[in-house]
Coordinates of C-alpha atoms in Angstrom, one line a residue:
X153 CA 88.0 68.0 199.0
X154 CA 91.0 70.1 198.0
X155 CA 93.2 67.0 198.3
X156 CA 90.8 65.1 196.0
X157 CA 90.9 67.8 193.4
X158 CA 94.7 68.0 193.6
X159 CA 94.9 64.2 193.2
X160 CA 92.5 64.4 190.3
X161 CA 94.6 67.0 188.5
X162 CA 97.7 64.9 189.0
X163 CA 96.0 61.9 187.5
X164 CA 94.7 63.9 184.5
X165 CA 98.2 65.3 183.8
X166 CA 99.8 61.9 183.8
X167 CA 97.2 59.8 181.9
X168 CA 96.1 61.2 178.5
X169 CA 93.3 58.7 178.0
X170 CA 91.8 59.4 181.4
X171 CA 92.1 63.2 180.7
X172 CA 90.2 62.7 177.4
X173 CA 87.5 60.5 179.1
X174 CA 87.1 62.9 182.0
X175 CA 86.6 66.0 179.9
X176 CA 84.5 64.2 177.3
X177 CA 82.2 63.0 180.0
X178 CA 81.8 66.5 181.4
X179 CA 81.3 68.1 178.0
X180 CA 78.7 65.4 177.0
X181 CA 76.7 65.6 180.2
X182 CA 76.7 69.4 180.2
X183 CA 76.3 70.2 176.5
X184 CA 75.3 67.4 174.2
X185 CA 73.0 65.4 176.5
X186 CA 70.8 68.5 177.4
X187 CA 70.8 69.6 173.8
X188 CA 69.5 66.2 172.6
X189 CA 67.0 66.1 175.5
X190 CA 65.6 69.4 174.1
X191 CA 65.4 67.9 170.6
X192 CA 64.0 64.5 171.6
X193 CA 62.1 65.0 175.0
X194 CA 59.9 61.9 174.4
X195 CA 62.3 59.6 172.5
X196 CA 64.6 58.3 175.2
X197 CA 66.1 55.6 173.0
X198 CA 67.3 58.3 170.5
X199 CA 68.5 60.5 173.4
X200 CA 70.6 57.8 175.0
X201 CA 72.1 56.6 171.7
X202 CA 72.9 60.1 170.5
X203 CA 74.5 61.0 173.8
X204 CA 76.7 57.9 173.8
X205 CA 77.8 58.4 170.2
X206 CA 78.5 62.1 170.8
X207 CA 80.7 61.0 173.8
X208 CA 82.8 58.9 171.4
X209 CA 83.2 61.8 169.0
X210 CA 84.1 64.3 171.7
X211 CA 86.5 61.7 173.3
X212 CA 88.4 61.6 170.0
X213 CA 88.5 65.3 169.9
X214 CA 89.9 65.8 173.3
X215 CA 92.5 63.1 172.8
X216 CA 93.5 64.8 169.5
X217 CA 93.9 68.1 171.4
X218 CA 96.7 66.5 173.4
X219 CA 98.6 65.8 170.2
X220 CA 98.6 69.5 169.1
X221 CA 99.7 71.0 172.4
X222 CA 101.2 73.9 170.7
X223 CA 97.8 75.4 169.9
X224 CA 95.7 73.3 172.4
X225 CA 95.3 76.2 174.9
X226 CA 93.6 78.4 172.3
X227 CA 91.7 75.5 170.9
X228 CA 90.3 74.4 174.2
X229 CA 89.3 77.9 175.2
X230 CA 87.6 78.6 171.9
X231 CA 85.7 75.3 172.0
X232 CA 84.4 75.7 175.5
X233 CA 83.4 79.4 175.0
X234 CA 81.6 79.0 171.7
X235 CA 79.9 75.8 172.9
X236 CA 78.5 77.7 175.9
X237 CA 77.1 80.5 173.8
X238 CA 75.6 78.3 171.1
X239 CA 74.2 76.0 173.8
X240 CA 72.6 78.9 175.7
X241 CA 70.7 80.1 172.6
X242 CA 69.7 76.6 171.6
X243 CA 68.3 75.8 175.0
X244 CA 66.8 79.2 175.6
X245 CA 65.0 79.7 172.3
X246 CA 64.6 76.1 171.2
X247 CA 66.8 76.3 168.1
X248 CA 68.2 73.2 166.5
X249 CA 71.8 74.0 165.5
X250 CA 71.8 74.2 161.7
X251 CA 72.9 76.4 158.8
X252 CA 69.8 78.5 159.0
X253 CA 70.4 79.4 162.6
X254 CA 73.8 80.9 161.7
X255 CA 72.6 82.5 158.5
X256 CA 70.0 84.2 160.7
X257 CA 72.8 85.5 162.9
X258 CA 74.5 87.1 159.9
X259 CA 71.3 88.6 158.6
X260 CA 70.2 90.1 162.0
X261 CA 71.1 93.6 163.3
X262 CA 72.3 95.1 166.5
X263 CA 68.8 95.8 167.7
X264 CA 67.6 92.2 167.2
X265 CA 70.7 90.9 168.9
X266 CA 70.2 93.2 171.9
X267 CA 66.6 91.8 172.2
X268 CA 67.9 88.3 172.9
X269 CA 70.9 89.2 175.0
X270 CA 70.7 88.2 178.7
X271 CA 73.0 88.4 181.7
X272 CA 72.5 84.6 181.9
X273 CA 74.7 84.2 178.9
X274 CA 77.6 85.8 180.9
X275 CA 77.1 83.1 183.5
X276 CA 77.3 80.4 180.8
X277 CA 80.4 82.0 179.3
X278 CA 82.1 82.5 182.7
X279 CA 81.6 78.9 183.7
X280 CA 82.9 77.7 180.3
X281 CA 86.0 79.9 180.6
X282 CA 86.6 78.4 184.1
X283 CA 86.2 74.9 182.7
X284 CA 88.6 75.7 179.8
X285 CA 91.2 77.1 182.3
X286 CA 91.1 73.8 184.3
X287 CA 91.3 71.7 181.1
X288 CA 94.3 73.7 180.0
X289 CA 96.0 73.4 183.4
X290 CA 95.5 69.6 183.5
X291 CA 96.8 68.9 179.9
X292 CA 99.1 65.9 179.9
X293 CA 102.7 66.3 178.9
X294 CA 103.8 65.5 175.4
X295 CA 105.3 62.0 175.8
X296 CA 105.2 58.7 173.9
X297 CA 104.0 60.5 170.8
X298 CA 103.8 57.4 168.5
X299 CA 101.8 55.5 171.1
X300 CA 99.4 58.4 171.6
X301 CA 99.1 58.8 167.8
X302 CA 98.1 55.1 167.5
X303 CA 95.4 55.5 170.2
X304 CA 94.1 58.6 168.4
X305 CA 93.9 56.7 165.1
X306 CA 92.1 53.8 166.9
X307 CA 89.5 56.3 168.3
X308 CA 89.1 57.8 164.8
X309 CA 88.4 54.3 163.5
X310 CA 85.8 53.8 166.2
X311 CA 84.1 57.1 165.1
X312 CA 84.0 55.8 161.5
X313 CA 82.6 52.4 162.7
X314 CA 79.9 53.9 164.9
X315 CA 78.8 56.5 162.3
X316 CA 76.3 54.1 160.7
X317 CA 74.7 53.6 164.1
X318 CA 73.7 57.3 164.3
X319 CA 69.9 57.4 164.6
X320 CA 68.2 58.8 161.5
X321 CA 66.4 61.3 163.8
X322 CA 69.6 63.2 164.4
X323 CA 70.5 63.6 160.8
X324 CA 71.8 67.2 160.4
X325 CA 71.8 67.5 164.3
X326 CA 75.4 66.5 164.9
X327 CA 76.9 66.7 168.4
X328 CA 78.6 69.9 169.6
X329 CA 81.1 71.2 168.7
X330 CA 81.3 69.5 165.3
X331 CA 77.7 70.3 164.4
X332 CA 77.7 74.0 165.0
X333 CA 81.2 74.5 163.6
X334 CA 80.1 72.8 160.4
X335 CA 76.9 74.7 160.1
X336 CA 78.6 78.0 160.9
X337 CA 81.1 77.3 158.1
X338 CA 78.3 76.6 155.6
X339 CA 76.5 79.8 156.6
X340 CA 79.7 81.9 156.2
X341 CA 80.3 80.2 152.8
X342 CA 76.8 81.0 151.7
X343 CA 77.2 84.6 152.8
X344 CA 80.4 84.9 150.7
X345 CA 78.6 83.3 147.7
X346 CA 75.6 85.6 148.1
X347 CA 76.8 88.1 145.5
X348 CA 77.3 85.3 143.0
X349 CA 73.9 83.8 143.9
X350 CA 72.2 87.2 143.3
X351 CA 74.0 87.6 140.0
X352 CA 72.8 84.2 138.9
X353 CA 69.1 85.1 139.6
X354 CA 67.0 84.4 136.6
X355 CA 65.0 87.3 135.1
X356 CA 61.4 86.6 134.6
X357 CA 61.0 85.6 131.0
X358 CA 58.5 86.1 128.3
X359 CA 56.6 89.1 126.8
X360 CA 55.1 91.6 129.3
X361 CA 52.2 93.9 128.7
X362 CA 51.0 96.8 130.9
X363 CA 47.3 97.7 130.6
X364 CA 47.0 101.0 132.5
X365 CA 44.0 100.9 134.8
X366 CA 43.4 104.6 135.3
X367 CA 44.1 108.0 133.7
X368 CA 45.8 109.4 136.8
X369 CA 48.9 107.8 138.4
X370 CA 48.3 104.6 140.3
X371 CA 50.0 104.1 143.7
X372 CA 50.3 100.5 145.1
X373 CA 51.6 100.4 148.6
X374 CA 52.6 97.3 150.5
X375 CA 52.8 97.9 154.3
X376 CA 54.8 94.9 155.4
X377 CA 54.9 94.5 159.2
X378 CA 57.2 92.3 161.3
X379 CA 56.3 89.5 163.7
X380 CA 52.6 90.5 163.5
X381 CA 50.1 87.9 164.8
X382 CA 46.5 88.2 163.5
X383 CA 45.2 86.8 166.8
X384 CA 46.6 89.8 168.7
X385 CA 44.6 92.3 166.7
X386 CA 41.3 93.5 168.1
X387 CA 39.9 93.7 164.6
X388 CA 40.5 89.9 164.3
X389 CA 38.6 89.2 167.5
X390 CA 41.3 89.6 170.1
X391 CA 39.9 90.4 173.6
X392 CA 42.1 93.5 173.9
X393 CA 41.4 96.5 171.7
X394 CA 44.8 96.7 170.1
X395 CA 43.5 98.1 166.8
X396 CA 41.1 101.0 167.6
X397 CA 42.0 102.9 164.4
X398 CA 41.8 99.9 162.1
X399 CA 38.4 99.1 163.4
X400 CA 37.1 102.5 162.1
X401 CA 39.1 102.5 158.9
X402 CA 37.5 101.3 155.6
X403 CA 39.7 98.2 155.4
X404 CA 38.8 94.9 153.7
X405 CA 39.9 92.3 156.2
X406 CA 40.7 88.7 155.2
X407 CA 40.0 86.5 158.1
X408 CA 42.6 83.7 157.5
X409 CA 45.9 84.4 155.7
X410 CA 48.8 82.0 155.8
X411 CA 52.3 83.4 155.8
X412 CA 54.8 82.1 153.2
X413 CA 57.4 81.4 155.9
X414 CA 58.1 81.6 159.6
X415 CA 61.3 83.6 159.4
X416 CA 61.7 87.1 157.8
X417 CA 64.1 85.9 155.0
X418 CA 61.9 83.0 154.0
X419 CA 58.6 84.9 154.2
X420 CA 59.6 88.1 152.4
X421 CA 61.5 86.4 149.6
X422 CA 58.7 84.0 148.9
X423 CA 55.8 86.4 149.0
X424 CA 57.5 88.8 146.5
X425 CA 58.5 86.1 144.0
X426 CA 56.7 83.2 142.3
X427 CA 57.6 80.9 145.2
X428 CA 54.8 79.1 147.0
X429 CA 54.8 76.9 150.1
X430 CA 54.9 73.9 147.8
X431 CA 57.8 75.2 145.6
X432 CA 60.1 77.7 147.4
X433 CA 63.0 77.6 144.9
X434 CA 62.0 80.8 143.0
X435 CA 62.6 82.8 146.2
X436 CA 66.3 82.6 145.8
X437 CA 66.7 81.9 142.1
X438 CA 64.4 84.4 140.4
X439 CA 63.9 88.1 140.3
X440 CA 60.9 89.5 142.2
X441 CA 57.7 91.2 141.3
X442 CA 59.6 94.5 141.8
X443 CA 61.6 94.0 138.6
X444 CA 58.3 93.5 136.6
X445 CA 56.9 96.7 137.9
X446 CA 60.1 98.5 137.1
X447 CA 60.0 97.1 133.6
X448 CA 56.4 98.3 133.2
X449 CA 57.5 101.8 133.9
X450 CA 56.5 102.1 137.5
X451 CA 58.6 104.0 140.0
X452 CA 59.7 101.3 142.5
X453 CA 60.5 102.2 146.1
X454 CA 61.6 100.2 149.1
X455 CA 61.6 102.0 152.5
X456 CA 62.7 100.2 155.6
X457 CA 64.0 100.4 159.2
X458 CA 65.4 96.9 159.0
X459 CA 69.0 95.9 158.2
X460 CA 71.7 93.3 158.9
X461 CA 75.1 93.0 160.5
X462 CA 76.5 91.2 157.5
X463 CA 78.7 93.3 155.2
X464 CA 77.4 91.6 152.0
X465 CA 74.0 91.2 150.6
X466 CA 71.2 89.2 152.1
X467 CA 68.3 87.6 150.2
X468 CA 65.9 90.3 151.4
X469 CA 68.2 93.2 150.6
X470 CA 68.9 91.8 147.2
X471 CA 65.1 92.0 146.4
X472 CA 64.9 95.4 148.0
X473 CA 67.6 96.7 145.8
X474 CA 65.7 95.7 142.7
X475 CA 63.9 98.9 143.4
X476 CA 64.7 102.2 141.8
X477 CA 64.7 103.9 145.2
X478 CA 66.0 102.0 148.2
X479 CA 66.3 103.8 151.6
X480 CA 67.1 102.6 155.1
X481 CA 66.2 104.6 158.2
X482 CA 69.4 105.7 160.0
X483 CA 68.2 104.5 163.4
X484 CA 68.9 100.9 162.4
X485 CA 72.6 101.6 162.8
X486 CA 72.2 103.7 166.0
X487 CA 73.0 101.7 169.1
X488 CA 70.3 102.3 171.8
X489 CA 67.8 103.8 169.3
X490 CA 64.1 102.7 169.5
X491 CA 63.2 101.4 166.1
X492 CA 59.5 101.9 165.5
X493 CA 56.9 101.9 162.7
X494 CA 56.6 105.6 163.1
X495 CA 60.0 106.0 161.5
X496 CA 58.5 105.2 158.0
X497 CA 55.8 107.8 157.3
X498 CA 58.2 110.8 157.1
X499 CA 60.3 108.7 154.6
X500 CA 57.1 108.1 152.7
X501 CA 56.3 111.8 152.6
X502 CA 59.5 112.4 150.6
X503 CA 58.5 109.8 148.0
X504 CA 55.0 111.2 147.7
X505 CA 56.5 114.6 147.1
X506 CA 58.1 113.4 143.9
X507 CA 56.4 114.2 140.5
X508 CA 53.2 112.0 140.1
X509 CA 53.9 108.7 138.5
X510 CA 52.6 105.1 138.6
X511 CA 54.4 103.9 141.8
X512 CA 55.0 100.7 143.7
X513 CA 56.1 101.3 147.3
X514 CA 57.1 98.7 149.8
X515 CA 57.3 99.8 153.5
X516 CA 59.2 97.1 155.4
X517 CA 58.8 98.0 159.1
X518 CA 60.3 96.6 162.3
X519 CA 56.8 96.1 163.7
X520 CA 56.7 94.0 166.9
X521 CA 60.1 92.3 166.4
X522 CA 62.2 91.3 169.4
X523 CA 62.1 93.0 171.9
X524 CA 58.6 94.4 171.4
X525 CA 59.1 96.7 174.4
X526 CA 61.5 98.8 172.2
X527 CA 59.1 99.1 169.3
X528 CA 56.7 101.8 170.6
X529 CA 56.6 105.2 172.1
X530 CA 55.6 105.7 175.8
X531 CA 52.1 106.9 174.8
X532 CA 51.3 103.4 173.7
X533 CA 52.2 101.7 177.0
X534 CA 48.7 100.8 178.0
X535 CA 49.1 97.3 179.4
X536 CA 51.6 96.3 182.1
X537 CA 53.8 95.0 183.6
X538 CA 56.0 95.1 180.5
X539 CA 59.0 93.1 179.2
X540 CA 61.7 95.6 180.1
X541 CA 64.4 93.0 181.0
X542 CA 67.6 92.4 179.0
X543 CA 66.1 89.6 177.0
X544 CA 62.6 88.3 176.2
X545 CA 63.9 85.0 177.7
X546 CA 63.9 86.8 181.1
X547 CA 60.3 88.0 180.9
X548 CA 57.2 86.2 182.0
X549 CA 54.5 85.4 179.5
X550 CA 52.3 88.2 180.9
X551 CA 55.1 90.8 180.5
X552 CA 56.0 89.7 177.0
X553 CA 52.3 89.7 175.9
X554 CA 51.7 93.1 177.4
X555 CA 54.7 94.6 175.5
X556 CA 53.7 92.9 172.3
X557 CA 50.1 94.2 172.5
X558 CA 51.4 97.7 173.2
X559 CA 53.6 97.5 170.1
X560 CA 50.5 96.5 168.1
X561 CA 48.8 99.6 169.3
X562 CA 51.7 101.6 167.8
X563 CA 51.4 99.7 164.6
X564 CA 47.7 100.5 164.4
X565 CA 48.5 104.2 164.7
X566 CA 51.1 103.8 161.9
X567 CA 48.4 102.3 159.6
X568 CA 46.2 105.4 160.3
X569 CA 49.1 107.6 159.4
X570 CA 49.5 105.8 156.1
X571 CA 45.9 106.1 155.2
X572 CA 45.9 109.8 156.0
X573 CA 48.7 110.3 153.5
X574 CA 47.3 108.0 150.8
X575 CA 43.5 108.7 150.9
X576 CA 43.8 111.6 148.3
X577 CA 45.7 109.5 145.8
X578 CA 44.6 106.8 143.4
X579 CA 45.8 104.1 145.7
X580 CA 45.7 100.5 146.8
X581 CA 47.2 99.8 150.2
X582 CA 48.0 96.2 151.2
X583 CA 48.6 95.7 154.9
X584 CA 50.1 92.4 156.1
X585 CA 52.9 90.9 158.2
X586 CA 55.7 88.6 157.3
X587 CA 55.1 86.0 160.0
X588 CA 53.8 85.6 163.6
X589 CA 55.7 85.1 166.9
X590 CA 55.7 82.7 169.8
X591 CA 54.7 84.6 173.0
X592 CA 54.0 81.8 175.5
X593 CA 56.0 79.0 177.0
X594 CA 59.8 78.3 177.2
X595 CA 60.6 79.1 173.6
X596 CA 59.8 82.6 172.2
X597 CA 60.3 84.4 168.9
X598 CA 60.1 82.7 165.5
X599 CA 61.9 79.8 163.8
X600 CA 62.1 79.3 160.0
X601 CA 61.6 75.5 160.5
X602 CA 58.3 75.8 162.3
X603 CA 55.9 75.9 159.3
X604 CA 53.4 73.7 161.2
X605 CA 53.0 76.3 164.0
X606 CA 49.7 78.2 163.4
X607 CA 50.8 81.1 165.7
X608 CA 53.7 81.8 163.3
X609 CA 51.6 81.3 160.1
X610 CA 48.4 83.3 160.9
X611 CA 49.0 86.9 159.9
X612 CA 46.7 89.8 159.1
X613 CA 45.9 90.7 155.5
X614 CA 43.9 93.8 154.8
X615 CA 43.2 96.0 151.7
X616 CA 42.4 99.7 151.4
X617 CA 41.2 101.3 148.2
X618 CA 41.2 105.1 148.2
X619 CA 38.0 107.0 147.4
X620 CA 39.3 108.2 144.0
X621 CA 40.3 104.6 143.1
X622 CA 36.8 103.4 144.1
X623 CA 35.3 105.7 141.5
X624 CA 37.3 103.8 138.8
X625 CA 34.9 101.1 137.7
X626 CA 37.6 98.5 136.9
X627 CA 39.4 99.0 140.2
X628 CA 36.1 98.8 142.1
X629 CA 35.2 95.6 140.3
X630 CA 38.5 94.0 141.2
X631 CA 38.1 95.0 144.8
X632 CA 34.6 93.4 144.8
X633 CA 36.2 90.2 143.5
X634 CA 38.7 90.3 146.4
X635 CA 35.9 90.7 148.8
X636 CA 34.4 87.3 147.9
X637 CA 37.6 85.7 149.4
X638 CA 37.6 87.5 152.7
X639 CA 36.1 84.6 154.6
X640 CA 38.1 81.9 152.7
X641 CA 41.7 80.9 153.4
X642 CA 44.3 82.8 151.4
X643 CA 48.1 83.0 151.6
X644 CA 51.1 85.1 150.7
X645 CA 51.5 82.7 147.7
X646 CA 48.9 85.1 146.1
X647 CA 50.7 88.4 146.7
X648 CA 52.9 88.2 143.6
X649 CA 50.0 87.5 141.2
X650 CA 47.6 89.9 143.0
X651 CA 49.9 92.8 142.6
X652 CA 50.4 92.1 138.9
X653 CA 46.7 91.5 138.4
X654 CA 45.6 94.8 140.1
X655 CA 48.2 96.9 138.3
X656 CA 47.4 95.5 134.9
X657 CA 50.8 93.9 134.3
X658 CA 50.5 90.6 132.4
X659 CA 53.3 88.1 132.0
X660 CA 53.4 84.3 131.2
X661 CA 54.1 83.8 134.9
X662 CA 50.9 85.4 136.0
X663 CA 48.3 82.9 137.4
X664 CA 44.7 84.1 137.7
X665 CA 43.9 81.4 140.3
X666 CA 46.4 83.0 142.6
X667 CA 45.2 86.6 142.0
X668 CA 42.8 87.8 144.6
X669 CA 41.4 90.4 142.2
X670 CA 40.7 88.1 139.2
X671 CA 37.4 86.5 140.4
X672 CA 39.0 83.1 139.7
X673 CA 40.9 82.6 142.9
X674 CA 41.2 79.2 144.4
X675 CA 41.2 79.0 148.3
X676 CA 44.5 78.2 149.8
X677 CA 45.2 74.6 151.0
X678 CA 48.1 74.5 153.3
X679 CA 50.3 71.4 153.5
X680 CA 51.7 72.2 156.9
X681 CA 48.9 73.3 159.2
X682 CA 45.3 74.4 159.4
X683 CA 44.4 77.6 161.2
X684 CA 41.1 77.4 163.1
X685 CA 41.2 80.6 165.2
X686 CA 42.2 82.3 168.5
X687 CA 41.3 79.3 170.6
X688 CA 44.0 77.4 168.8
X689 CA 46.8 79.9 168.6
X690 CA 46.1 81.9 171.8
X691 CA 48.2 79.7 174.1
X692 CA 51.2 79.7 171.7

């Protein structure tokens, strides 16, 4: 065996074309073929064609590396290492490599990153570095440059000729490393341009009127949770009692609510703007409902324990900073800290201590986000065994579900803490989540592309009207209108218009048919999926 390897190394060093074929074959079989097998498990024709064409592209790359020997050592190491990391996350979490995948990386934070880290990635990285060391050691000598350049040009011509043969199914799913390098470049470019995109956002036009609903200040509070599945709430029929407090609280529960997106950025930006699932463009091109409340004279507040690793703005932070008061809990930047919903009530206390005034408050909590085991205090650890491994990918379905359900218990206690603080005010509290999560099977977490997954789209939606607000005839009548929709499908498309309608803010953009409180609401008709209940989403 050692003699064979030694002979192989000698052949690779002497024959540039054989070197490129050898390493291209290894790279294709270990990276691109498994990646395409994940994307097209049932379509073998596409899998074979995509793998063969990716081999030609990678062959050209490796032969080109020989021509730039001066930087080839660094180039080979970088390609093998980054490919192994991207491949690990694609295969483990089922992500197709695209711009959104890398944009999500730039918008995440250290705590989210820690939730998906696993020792397995070190094994992938270690093997890739070993392979890169061997590839560097067997690099052919720089000889016959003109001949090699002509071969390289011929390979490039082959790539151009074969490009039309790429199956339409793999459009946007280019072979590694070309695909992920291109998508990463687009994501970085988008991040750099984020400031300009935010500056270019269109203010909501037209005359605006504010018809004050009550004599005393009105408080509208949106408690926006994270990765919260309706089918794991006891109040929604889940077998475990994960919501003992919510069951006893005077909440108006809407049985079927569709999220606006299946990733945080998409869901949050869409629900707070005029965007709908049929027209998502306003999410990134227009100002949010916060700007209208601020223009109407409301105090606007955004309190959160979420954040990102990117230095610039993100689409969510841009909307958050439309608020007069924007505050992030310091634990988000503390390595090793447990980020929990309980972080937010003390922040809310400071706002409620300000002089009384009409106020819109958005509480964006970390909820049950990866890893749910880090989202609750020990007192809520009821079900076990729990997901206390490095990554949710290393946990069994049972462990992940147990940790998730424990985190929902903590969220339930958080809701009670909010009602305790708001019940003496003239207040409407809206409780919902941004999207669901995948808890079963090989692929966990959420994915912005999976709008047809009911487990990611079915989120809770509940309303609370304080006793003093219930005594206001107009507010009580609007709540009664909303109650007529509790058993009909609704969606986050309605949040923008419902907040305006309840507050008394009228603009040309307001649509009564999307206002839960108007008495004219049309039931939601979703173009992607139909939610039928726990029997449907439970195994997901």
